[in-house]
Amino acid sequence: MAIVLGPNQFGKAEIRLVHVDRTGPVHHLTDLNVSTALRGDFAAAHLTGDNSHVLTTDAQKNTVYAFAREHGIGQIEDFALRLGRHFVGSFPWIDGARIEIEQYHWNRIPVAGAPHDHAFSRAGGERRTTVVTVDGDTAFVVSGLAGLVVLKSTGSEFWGFPRDHYTTLAETTDRILATEVTARWRYVGADLDFGPLFDGVRETLVSTFASVHSLALQQTLYRMGEAALTAYPQVAEVRMSMPNKHHFLVDLEPFGLDNPDVVYQVPDRPYGRIEATVLRDDAPGPGPSWQAVPGFC
């Protein structure tokens, strides 16, 4: 039996970067969390402590900041592609790079009915995401969103499930449906106009959640993915994780009050979590960036 070194990578995690575009009187703010990881011939560093092939994580961090200054940000997918291709082209022993970016949204503060030129407020917990892998001359792009909390106060049912000795949940034909959407979608290529695509896929997911009469969160998830794939042929598949944010009616009878679906309690745990992939059956196979997305097998 031999002990050998398996797959490995290294990089700088969670590089916080805020970029301010000051080219005009109206400033534009881009707030990112960037993680880099390089793959290649790094065996000597692991086996003998020889660092001659190690591009330091500090250098990777500095590259992110320098590229933001020299080239700006633009769409986060394009920024990640520039970084990944740069790292792979830097040294012959680096053959792959994985760039993961989260983007935090800021809204302009309204003043006297108009958005302020340079004052902002943080826009909740939703993040735009991308994971880009450059493997030699090939690039794979996975985009998505996380932390998108949505709720509909009616238009949702849940009934017809099997009952056993431990089942206590009552069937319902009218309930609140709430979830926090994490969605990742894999593009068929890397030469795309990512901004309008992201906006369109997001709008499709949200509007489908709102408009579908839900018989189960599973059904809603599938219809959301189906709608995105139907509308955007540039997307090969969509993976989603959607926890069921339960809303339970409060029993007000001890206080002499009725509760006709008005007052709810919202426990934060435990919760049901629904996960699935919706894909085209003729879609090209995924690249390593898709396989490595955290939270999905």
mmCIF file of N, CA and C in Angstrom, residues 37-141:
data_model
loop_
_atom_site.group_PDB
_atom_site.id
_atom_site.type_symbol
_atom_site.label_atom_id
_atom_site.label_comp_id
_atom_site.label_asym_id
_atom_site.label_seq_id
_atom_site.Cartn_x
_atom_site.Cartn_y
_atom_site.Cartn_z
ATOM 1 N N ALA A 37 -8.855 30.165 -5.846
ATOM 2 C CA ALA A 37 -8.221 28.869 -5.596
ATOM 3 C C ALA A 37 -7.508 28.440 -6.874
ATOM 4 N N LEU A 38 -6.262 28.018 -6.740
ATOM 5 C CA LEU A 38 -5.454 27.606 -7.880
ATOM 6 C C LEU A 38 -5.207 26.105 -7.838
ATOM 7 N N ARG A 39 -5.138 25.492 -9.028
ATOM 8 C CA ARG A 39 -4.840 24.077 -9.169
ATOM 9 C C ARG A 39 -3.663 23.916 -10.118
ATOM 10 N N GLY A 40 -2.869 22.897 -9.889
ATOM 11 C CA GLY A 40 -1.720 22.673 -10.758
ATOM 12 C C GLY A 40 -0.693 21.774 -10.107
ATOM 13 N N ASP A 41 0.559 21.979 -10.468
ATOM 14 C CA ASP A 41 1.660 21.155 -9.958
ATOM 15 C C ASP A 41 2.193 21.766 -8.665
ATOM 16 N N PHE A 42 1.528 21.414 -7.571
ATOM 17 C CA PHE A 42 1.939 21.911 -6.256
ATOM 18 C C PHE A 42 2.383 20.769 -5.343
ATOM 19 N N ALA A 43 2.717 19.638 -5.931
ATOM 20 C CA ALA A 43 3.048 18.470 -5.120
ATOM 21 C C ALA A 43 4.256 18.717 -4.233
ATOM 22 N N ALA A 44 5.266 19.389 -4.751
ATOM 23 C CA ALA A 44 6.492 19.582 -3.970
ATOM 24 C C ALA A 44 6.237 20.369 -2.693
ATOM 25 N N ALA A 45 5.326 21.329 -2.753
ATOM 26 C CA ALA A 45 5.023 22.107 -1.550
ATOM 27 C C ALA A 45 4.437 21.210 -0.470
ATOM 28 N N HIS A 46 3.580 20.271 -0.859
ATOM 29 C CA HIS A 46 2.969 19.352 0.096
ATOM 30 C C HIS A 46 3.950 18.303 0.595
ATOM 31 N N LEU A 47 4.764 17.769 -0.302
ATOM 32 C CA LEU A 47 5.575 16.599 0.029
ATOM 33 C C LEU A 47 6.921 16.945 0.648
ATOM 34 N N THR A 48 7.524 18.070 0.214
ATOM 35 C CA THR A 48 8.870 18.407 0.708
ATOM 36 C C THR A 48 8.981 19.826 1.248
ATOM 37 N N GLY A 49 7.905 20.602 1.170
ATOM 38 C CA GLY A 49 7.983 21.984 1.629
ATOM 39 C C GLY A 49 8.662 22.909 0.651
ATOM 40 N N ASP A 50 8.804 22.494 -0.606
ATOM 41 C CA ASP A 50 9.402 23.311 -1.664
ATOM 42 C C ASP A 50 8.335 24.264 -2.191
ATOM 43 N N ASN A 51 8.512 25.562 -1.976
ATOM 44 C CA ASN A 51 7.503 26.562 -2.327
ATOM 45 C C ASN A 51 7.753 27.237 -3.674
ATOM 46 N N SER A 52 8.617 26.668 -4.501
ATOM 47 C CA SER A 52 8.987 27.340 -5.745
ATOM 48 C C SER A 52 7.836 27.448 -6.741
ATOM 49 N N HIS A 53 6.770 26.665 -6.573
ATOM 50 C CA HIS A 53 5.593 26.754 -7.441
ATOM 51 C C HIS A 53 4.392 27.411 -6.754
ATOM 52 N N VAL A 54 4.607 27.972 -5.581
ATOM 53 C CA VAL A 54 3.488 28.516 -4.809
ATOM 54 C C VAL A 54 3.337 30.008 -5.088
ATOM 55 N N LEU A 55 2.280 30.361 -5.818
ATOM 56 C CA LEU A 55 1.918 31.777 -5.946
ATOM 57 C C LEU A 55 1.169 32.146 -4.672
ATOM 58 N N THR A 56 1.772 32.936 -3.831
ATOM 59 C CA THR A 56 1.255 33.144 -2.480
ATOM 60 C C THR A 56 -0.195 33.618 -2.488
ATOM 61 N N THR A 57 -0.904 33.244 -1.439
ATOM 62 C CA THR A 57 -2.284 33.715 -1.332
ATOM 63 C C THR A 57 -2.322 35.230 -1.179
ATOM 64 N N ASP A 58 -1.249 35.812 -0.613
ATOM 65 C CA ASP A 58 -1.174 37.269 -0.512
ATOM 66 C C ASP A 58 -1.104 37.890 -1.904
ATOM 67 N N ALA A 59 -0.342 37.276 -2.807
ATOM 68 C CA ALA A 59 -0.269 37.775 -4.186
ATOM 69 C C ALA A 59 -1.619 37.637 -4.886
ATOM 70 N N GLN A 60 -2.322 36.548 -4.608
ATOM 71 C CA GLN A 60 -3.655 36.384 -5.198
ATOM 72 C C GLN A 60 -4.593 37.491 -4.719
ATOM 73 N N LYS A 61 -4.539 37.788 -3.427
ATOM 74 C CA LYS A 61 -5.357 38.881 -2.883
ATOM 75 C C LYS A 61 -5.016 40.201 -3.570
ATOM 76 N N ASN A 62 -3.730 40.490 -3.687
ATOM 77 C CA ASN A 62 -3.314 41.751 -4.291
ATOM 78 C C ASN A 62 -3.732 41.838 -5.754
ATOM 79 N N THR A 63 -3.734 40.700 -6.448
ATOM 80 C CA THR A 63 -4.168 40.677 -7.845
ATOM 81 C C THR A 63 -5.633 41.089 -7.959
ATOM 82 N N VAL A 64 -6.459 40.607 -7.047
ATOM 83 C CA VAL A 64 -7.877 40.970 -7.055
ATOM 84 C C VAL A 64 -8.032 42.485 -6.930
ATOM 85 N N TYR A 65 -7.333 43.087 -5.971
ATOM 86 C CA TYR A 65 -7.432 44.529 -5.783
ATOM 87 C C TYR A 65 -6.882 45.290 -6.988
ATOM 88 N N ALA A 66 -5.753 44.833 -7.531
ATOM 89 C CA ALA A 66 -5.143 45.524 -8.661
ATOM 90 C C ALA A 66 -6.033 45.456 -9.901
ATOM 91 N N PHE A 67 -6.640 44.293 -10.141
ATOM 92 C CA PHE A 67 -7.527 44.166 -11.294
ATOM 93 C C PHE A 67 -8.759 45.052 -11.146
ATOM 94 N N ALA A 68 -9.242 45.202 -9.921
ATOM 95 C CA ALA A 68 -10.385 46.090 -9.694
ATOM 96 C C ALA A 68 -10.019 47.529 -10.054
ATOM 97 N N ARG A 69 -8.788 47.904 -9.746
ATOM 98 C CA ARG A 69 -8.351 49.269 -10.061
ATOM 99 C C ARG A 69 -8.058 49.446 -11.547
ATOM 100 N N GLU A 70 -7.366 48.483 -12.141
ATOM 101 C CA GLU A 70 -6.921 48.628 -13.527
ATOM 102 C C GLU A 70 -8.047 48.429 -14.534
ATOM 103 N N HIS A 71 -8.932 47.469 -14.248
ATOM 104 C CA HIS A 71 -9.931 47.080 -15.238
ATOM 105 C C HIS A 71 -11.370 47.343 -14.790
ATOM 106 N N GLY A 72 -11.577 47.762 -13.539
ATOM 107 C CA GLY A 72 -12.923 47.905 -13.018
ATOM 108 C C GLY A 72 -13.528 46.537 -12.738
ATOM 109 N N ILE A 73 -14.822 46.528 -12.396
ATOM 110 C CA ILE A 73 -15.487 45.279 -12.050
ATOM 111 C C ILE A 73 -16.390 44.807 -13.189
ATOM 112 N N GLY A 74 -17.360 45.611 -13.578
ATOM 113 C CA GLY A 74 -18.353 45.168 -14.551
ATOM 114 C C GLY A 74 -19.226 44.086 -13.943
ATOM 115 N N GLN A 75 -19.628 43.133 -14.755
ATOM 116 C CA GLN A 75 -20.397 42.002 -14.248
ATOM 117 C C GLN A 75 -19.457 41.062 -13.495
ATOM 118 N N ILE A 76 -19.942 40.489 -12.398
ATOM 119 C CA ILE A 76 -19.042 39.680 -11.574
ATOM 120 C C ILE A 76 -18.543 38.450 -12.327
ATOM 121 N N GLU A 77 -19.320 37.914 -13.263
ATOM 122 C CA GLU A 77 -18.846 36.786 -14.055
ATOM 123 C C GLU A 77 -17.649 37.188 -14.908
ATOM 124 N N ASP A 78 -17.709 38.377 -15.519
ATOM 125 C CA ASP A 78 -16.601 38.841 -16.351
ATOM 126 C C ASP A 78 -15.365 39.119 -15.501
ATOM 127 N N PHE A 79 -15.553 39.690 -14.323
ATOM 128 C CA PHE A 79 -14.442 39.949 -13.414
ATOM 129 C C PHE A 79 -13.769 38.634 -13.016
ATOM 130 N N ALA A 80 -14.581 37.624 -12.699
ATOM 131 C CA ALA A 80 -14.038 36.316 -12.317
ATOM 132 C C ALA A 80 -13.302 35.667 -13.485
ATOM 133 N N LEU A 81 -13.829 35.787 -14.695
ATOM 134 C CA LEU A 81 -13.155 35.225 -15.859
ATOM 135 C C LEU A 81 -11.802 35.899 -16.085
ATOM 136 N N ARG A 82 -11.732 37.222 -15.930
ATOM 137 C CA ARG A 82 -10.453 37.911 -16.103
ATOM 138 C C ARG A 82 -9.431 37.422 -15.082
ATOM 139 N N LEU A 83 -9.854 37.290 -13.840
ATOM 140 C CA LEU A 83 -8.944 36.817 -12.797
ATOM 141 C C LEU A 83 -8.489 35.385 -13.070
ATOM 142 N N GLY A 84 -9.444 34.501 -13.365
ATOM 143 C CA GLY A 84 -9.094 33.106 -13.586
ATOM 144 C C GLY A 84 -8.138 32.923 -14.749
ATOM 145 N N ARG A 85 -8.401 33.594 -15.856
ATOM 146 C CA ARG A 85 -7.524 33.472 -17.018
ATOM 147 C C ARG A 85 -6.147 34.062 -16.744
ATOM 148 N N HIS A 86 -6.096 35.126 -15.955
ATOM 149 C CA HIS A 86 -4.796 35.691 -15.586
ATOM 150 C C HIS A 86 -3.972 34.690 -14.777
ATOM 151 N N PHE A 87 -4.573 34.082 -13.766
ATOM 152 C CA PHE A 87 -3.826 33.151 -12.923
ATOM 153 C C PHE A 87 -3.332 31.948 -13.722
ATOM 154 N N VAL A 88 -4.194 31.408 -14.590
ATOM 155 C CA VAL A 88 -3.793 30.241 -15.371
ATOM 156 C C VAL A 88 -2.680 30.594 -16.365
ATOM 157 N N GLY A 89 -2.657 31.830 -16.833
ATOM 158 C CA GLY A 89 -1.613 32.251 -17.763
ATOM 159 C C GLY A 89 -0.351 32.759 -17.104
ATOM 160 N N SER A 90 -0.325 32.817 -15.774
ATOM 161 C CA SER A 90 0.814 33.429 -15.084
ATOM 162 C C SER A 90 2.049 32.541 -15.058
ATOM 163 N N PHE A 91 1.873 31.257 -14.780
ATOM 164 C CA PHE A 91 2.991 30.324 -14.648
ATOM 165 C C PHE A 91 2.615 29.004 -15.311
ATOM 166 N N PRO A 92 3.566 28.320 -15.928
ATOM 167 C CA PRO A 92 3.232 27.078 -16.640
ATOM 168 C C PRO A 92 2.735 25.960 -15.733
ATOM 169 N N TRP A 93 3.057 26.013 -14.447
ATOM 170 C CA TRP A 93 2.626 24.942 -13.544
ATOM 171 C C TRP A 93 1.225 25.170 -12.954
ATOM 172 N N ILE A 94 0.603 26.318 -13.273
ATOM 173 C CA ILE A 94 -0.775 26.567 -12.848
ATOM 174 C C ILE A 94 -1.688 26.249 -14.032
ATOM 175 N N ASP A 95 -2.518 25.214 -13.892
ATOM 176 C CA ASP A 95 -3.377 24.823 -15.017
ATOM 177 C C ASP A 95 -4.860 25.037 -14.759
ATOM 178 N N GLY A 96 -5.224 25.477 -13.559
ATOM 179 C CA GLY A 96 -6.634 25.713 -13.277
ATOM 180 C C GLY A 96 -6.820 26.766 -12.201
ATOM 181 N N ALA A 97 -7.929 27.485 -12.278
ATOM 182 C CA ALA A 97 -8.259 28.494 -11.263
ATOM 183 C C ALA A 97 -9.755 28.498 -11.061
ATOM 184 N N ARG A 98 -10.143 28.648 -9.808
ATOM 185 C CA ARG A 98 -11.561 28.724 -9.455
ATOM 186 C C ARG A 98 -11.780 30.031 -8.703
ATOM 187 N N ILE A 99 -12.667 30.865 -9.218
ATOM 188 C CA ILE A 99 -12.972 32.164 -8.623
ATOM 189 C C ILE A 99 -14.432 32.166 -8.201
ATOM 190 N N GLU A 100 -14.665 32.430 -6.930
ATOM 191 C CA GLU A 100 -16.019 32.477 -6.391
ATOM 192 C C GLU A 100 -16.292 33.887 -5.875
ATOM 193 N N ILE A 101 -17.417 34.470 -6.277
ATOM 194 C CA ILE A 101 -17.729 35.852 -5.900
ATOM 195 C C ILE A 101 -19.166 35.930 -5.390
ATOM 196 N N GLU A 102 -19.348 36.634 -4.274
ATOM 197 C CA GLU A 102 -20.659 37.062 -3.803
ATOM 198 C C GLU A 102 -20.733 38.581 -3.950
ATOM 199 N N GLN A 103 -21.853 39.082 -4.422
ATOM 200 C CA GLN A 103 -22.070 40.526 -4.542
ATOM 201 C C GLN A 103 -23.199 40.947 -3.634
ATOM 202 N N TYR A 104 -22.939 41.975 -2.816
ATOM 203 C CA TYR A 104 -23.930 42.515 -1.893
ATOM 204 C C TYR A 104 -24.531 43.772 -2.504
ATOM 205 N N HIS A 105 -25.827 43.897 -2.369
ATOM 206 C CA HIS A 105 -26.546 44.989 -3.030
ATOM 207 C C HIS A 105 -26.727 46.179 -2.089
ATOM 208 N N TRP A 106 -26.603 47.371 -2.656
ATOM 209 C CA TRP A 106 -26.849 48.623 -1.947
ATOM 210 C C TRP A 106 -27.841 49.448 -2.750
ATOM 211 N N ASN A 107 -28.764 50.104 -2.043
ATOM 212 C CA ASN A 107 -29.725 51.001 -2.676
ATOM 213 C C ASN A 107 -29.361 52.448 -2.368
ATOM 214 N N ARG A 108 -29.675 53.318 -3.303
ATOM 215 C CA ARG A 108 -29.457 54.746 -3.052
ATOM 216 C C ARG A 108 -30.486 55.258 -2.041
ATOM 217 N N ILE A 109 -30.029 56.065 -1.106
ATOM 218 C CA ILE A 109 -30.922 56.658 -0.118
ATOM 219 C C ILE A 109 -31.738 57.773 -0.780
ATOM 220 N N PRO A 110 -33.065 57.714 -0.697
ATOM 221 C CA PRO A 110 -33.865 58.792 -1.288
ATOM 222 C C PRO A 110 -33.810 60.055 -0.426
ATOM 223 N N VAL A 111 -33.605 61.167 -1.080
ATOM 224 C CA VAL A 111 -33.589 62.473 -0.410
ATOM 225 C C VAL A 111 -34.480 63.410 -1.212
ATOM 226 N N ALA A 112 -35.488 63.959 -0.554
ATOM 227 C CA ALA A 112 -36.446 64.866 -1.212
ATOM 228 C C ALA A 112 -37.049 64.219 -2.455
ATOM 229 N N GLY A 113 -37.305 62.906 -2.358
ATOM 230 C CA GLY A 113 -37.971 62.204 -3.449
ATOM 231 C C GLY A 113 -37.074 61.740 -4.572
ATOM 232 N N ALA A 114 -35.767 61.952 -4.454
ATOM 233 C CA ALA A 114 -34.844 61.545 -5.518
ATOM 234 C C ALA A 114 -33.695 60.734 -4.914
ATOM 235 N N PRO A 115 -33.170 59.743 -5.649
ATOM 236 C CA PRO A 115 -32.045 58.961 -5.123
ATOM 237 C C PRO A 115 -30.792 59.810 -4.992
ATOM 238 N N HIS A 116 -30.122 59.689 -3.843
ATOM 239 C CA HIS A 116 -28.920 60.471 -3.583
ATOM 240 C C HIS A 116 -27.773 59.996 -4.471
ATOM 241 N N ASP A 117 -26.892 60.930 -4.839
ATOM 242 C CA ASP A 117 -25.798 60.605 -5.750
ATOM 243 C C ASP A 117 -24.744 59.701 -5.121
ATOM 244 N N HIS A 118 -24.534 59.805 -3.805
ATOM 245 C CA HIS A 118 -23.411 59.068 -3.213
ATOM 246 C C HIS A 118 -23.695 58.580 -1.791
ATOM 247 N N ALA A 119 -24.969 58.380 -1.442
ATOM 248 C CA ALA A 119 -25.330 57.824 -0.134
ATOM 249 C C ALA A 119 -26.192 56.579 -0.369
ATOM 250 N N PHE A 120 -25.884 55.510 0.371
ATOM 251 C CA PHE A 120 -26.489 54.212 0.097
ATOM 252 C C PHE A 120 -26.943 53.543 1.386
ATOM 253 N N SER A 121 -27.891 52.622 1.256
ATOM 254 C CA SER A 121 -28.284 51.751 2.366
ATOM 255 C C SER A 121 -28.212 50.304 1.892
ATOM 256 N N ARG A 122 -27.767 49.417 2.791
ATOM 257 C CA ARG A 122 -27.600 47.996 2.445
ATOM 258 C C ARG A 122 -28.970 47.363 2.182
ATOM 259 N N ALA A 123 -29.053 46.570 1.109
ATOM 260 C CA ALA A 123 -30.342 46.055 0.633
ATOM 261 C C ALA A 123 -30.605 44.635 1.118
ATOM 262 N N GLY A 124 -30.611 44.422 2.425
ATOM 263 C CA GLY A 124 -30.999 43.125 2.965
ATOM 264 C C GLY A 124 -29.963 42.047 2.728
ATOM 265 N N GLY A 125 -30.402 40.788 2.845
ATOM 266 C CA GLY A 125 -29.467 39.682 2.834
ATOM 267 C C GLY A 125 -29.264 39.000 1.490
ATOM 268 N N GLU A 126 -29.975 39.406 0.452
ATOM 269 C CA GLU A 126 -29.821 38.730 -0.830
ATOM 270 C C GLU A 126 -28.461 39.031 -1.441
ATOM 271 N N ARG A 127 -27.837 37.981 -2.022
ATOM 272 C CA ARG A 127 -26.561 38.145 -2.692
ATOM 273 C C ARG A 127 -26.622 37.558 -4.097
ATOM 274 N N ARG A 128 -25.937 38.202 -5.006
ATOM 275 C CA ARG A 128 -25.698 37.630 -6.329
ATOM 276 C C ARG A 128 -24.397 36.840 -6.259
ATOM 277 N N THR A 129 -24.342 35.680 -6.923
ATOM 278 C CA THR A 129 -23.164 34.830 -6.806
ATOM 279 C C THR A 129 -22.687 34.362 -8.174
ATOM 280 N N THR A 130 -21.402 34.013 -8.221
ATOM 281 C CA THR A 130 -20.876 33.309 -9.384
ATOM 282 C C THR A 130 -19.710 32.445 -8.953
ATOM 283 N N VAL A 131 -19.531 31.329 -9.635
ATOM 284 C CA VAL A 131 -18.358 30.482 -9.498
ATOM 285 C C VAL A 131 -17.840 30.228 -10.901
ATOM 286 N N VAL A 132 -16.609 30.693 -11.175
ATOM 287 C CA VAL A 132 -16.005 30.532 -12.495
ATOM 288 C C VAL A 132 -14.772 29.655 -12.350
ATOM 289 N N THR A 133 -14.673 28.639 -13.181
ATOM 290 C CA THR A 133 -13.492 27.787 -13.216
ATOM 291 C C THR A 133 -12.845 27.906 -14.584
ATOM 292 N N VAL A 134 -11.558 28.223 -14.593
ATOM 293 C CA VAL A 134 -10.765 28.207 -15.816
ATOM 294 C C VAL A 134 -9.891 26.966 -15.755
ATOM 295 N N ASP A 135 -10.080 26.075 -16.723
ATOM 296 C CA ASP A 135 -9.348 24.811 -16.792
ATOM 297 C C ASP A 135 -8.599 24.793 -18.115
ATOM 298 N N GLY A 136 -7.333 25.190 -18.086
ATOM 299 C CA GLY A 136 -6.593 25.358 -19.331
ATOM 300 C C GLY A 136 -7.207 26.461 -20.151
ATOM 301 N N ASP A 137 -7.614 26.122 -21.380
ATOM 302 C CA ASP A 137 -8.225 27.118 -22.265
ATOM 303 C C ASP A 137 -9.743 27.149 -22.161
ATOM 304 N N THR A 138 -10.321 26.329 -21.290
ATOM 305 C CA THR A 138 -11.773 26.225 -21.170
ATOM 306 C C THR A 138 -12.254 26.913 -19.898
ATOM 307 N N ALA A 139 -13.379 27.582 -19.992
ATOM 308 C CA ALA A 139 -13.953 28.259 -18.825
ATOM 309 C C ALA A 139 -15.385 27.787 -18.630
ATOM 310 N N PHE A 140 -15.758 27.602 -17.367
ATOM 311 C CA PHE A 140 -17.111 27.206 -16.983
ATOM 312 C C PHE A 140 -17.672 28.271 -16.048
ATOM 313 N N VAL A 141 -18.917 28.664 -16.277
ATOM 314 C CA VAL A 141 -19.528 29.742 -15.502
ATOM 315 C C VAL A 141 -20.824 29.252 -14.859
#
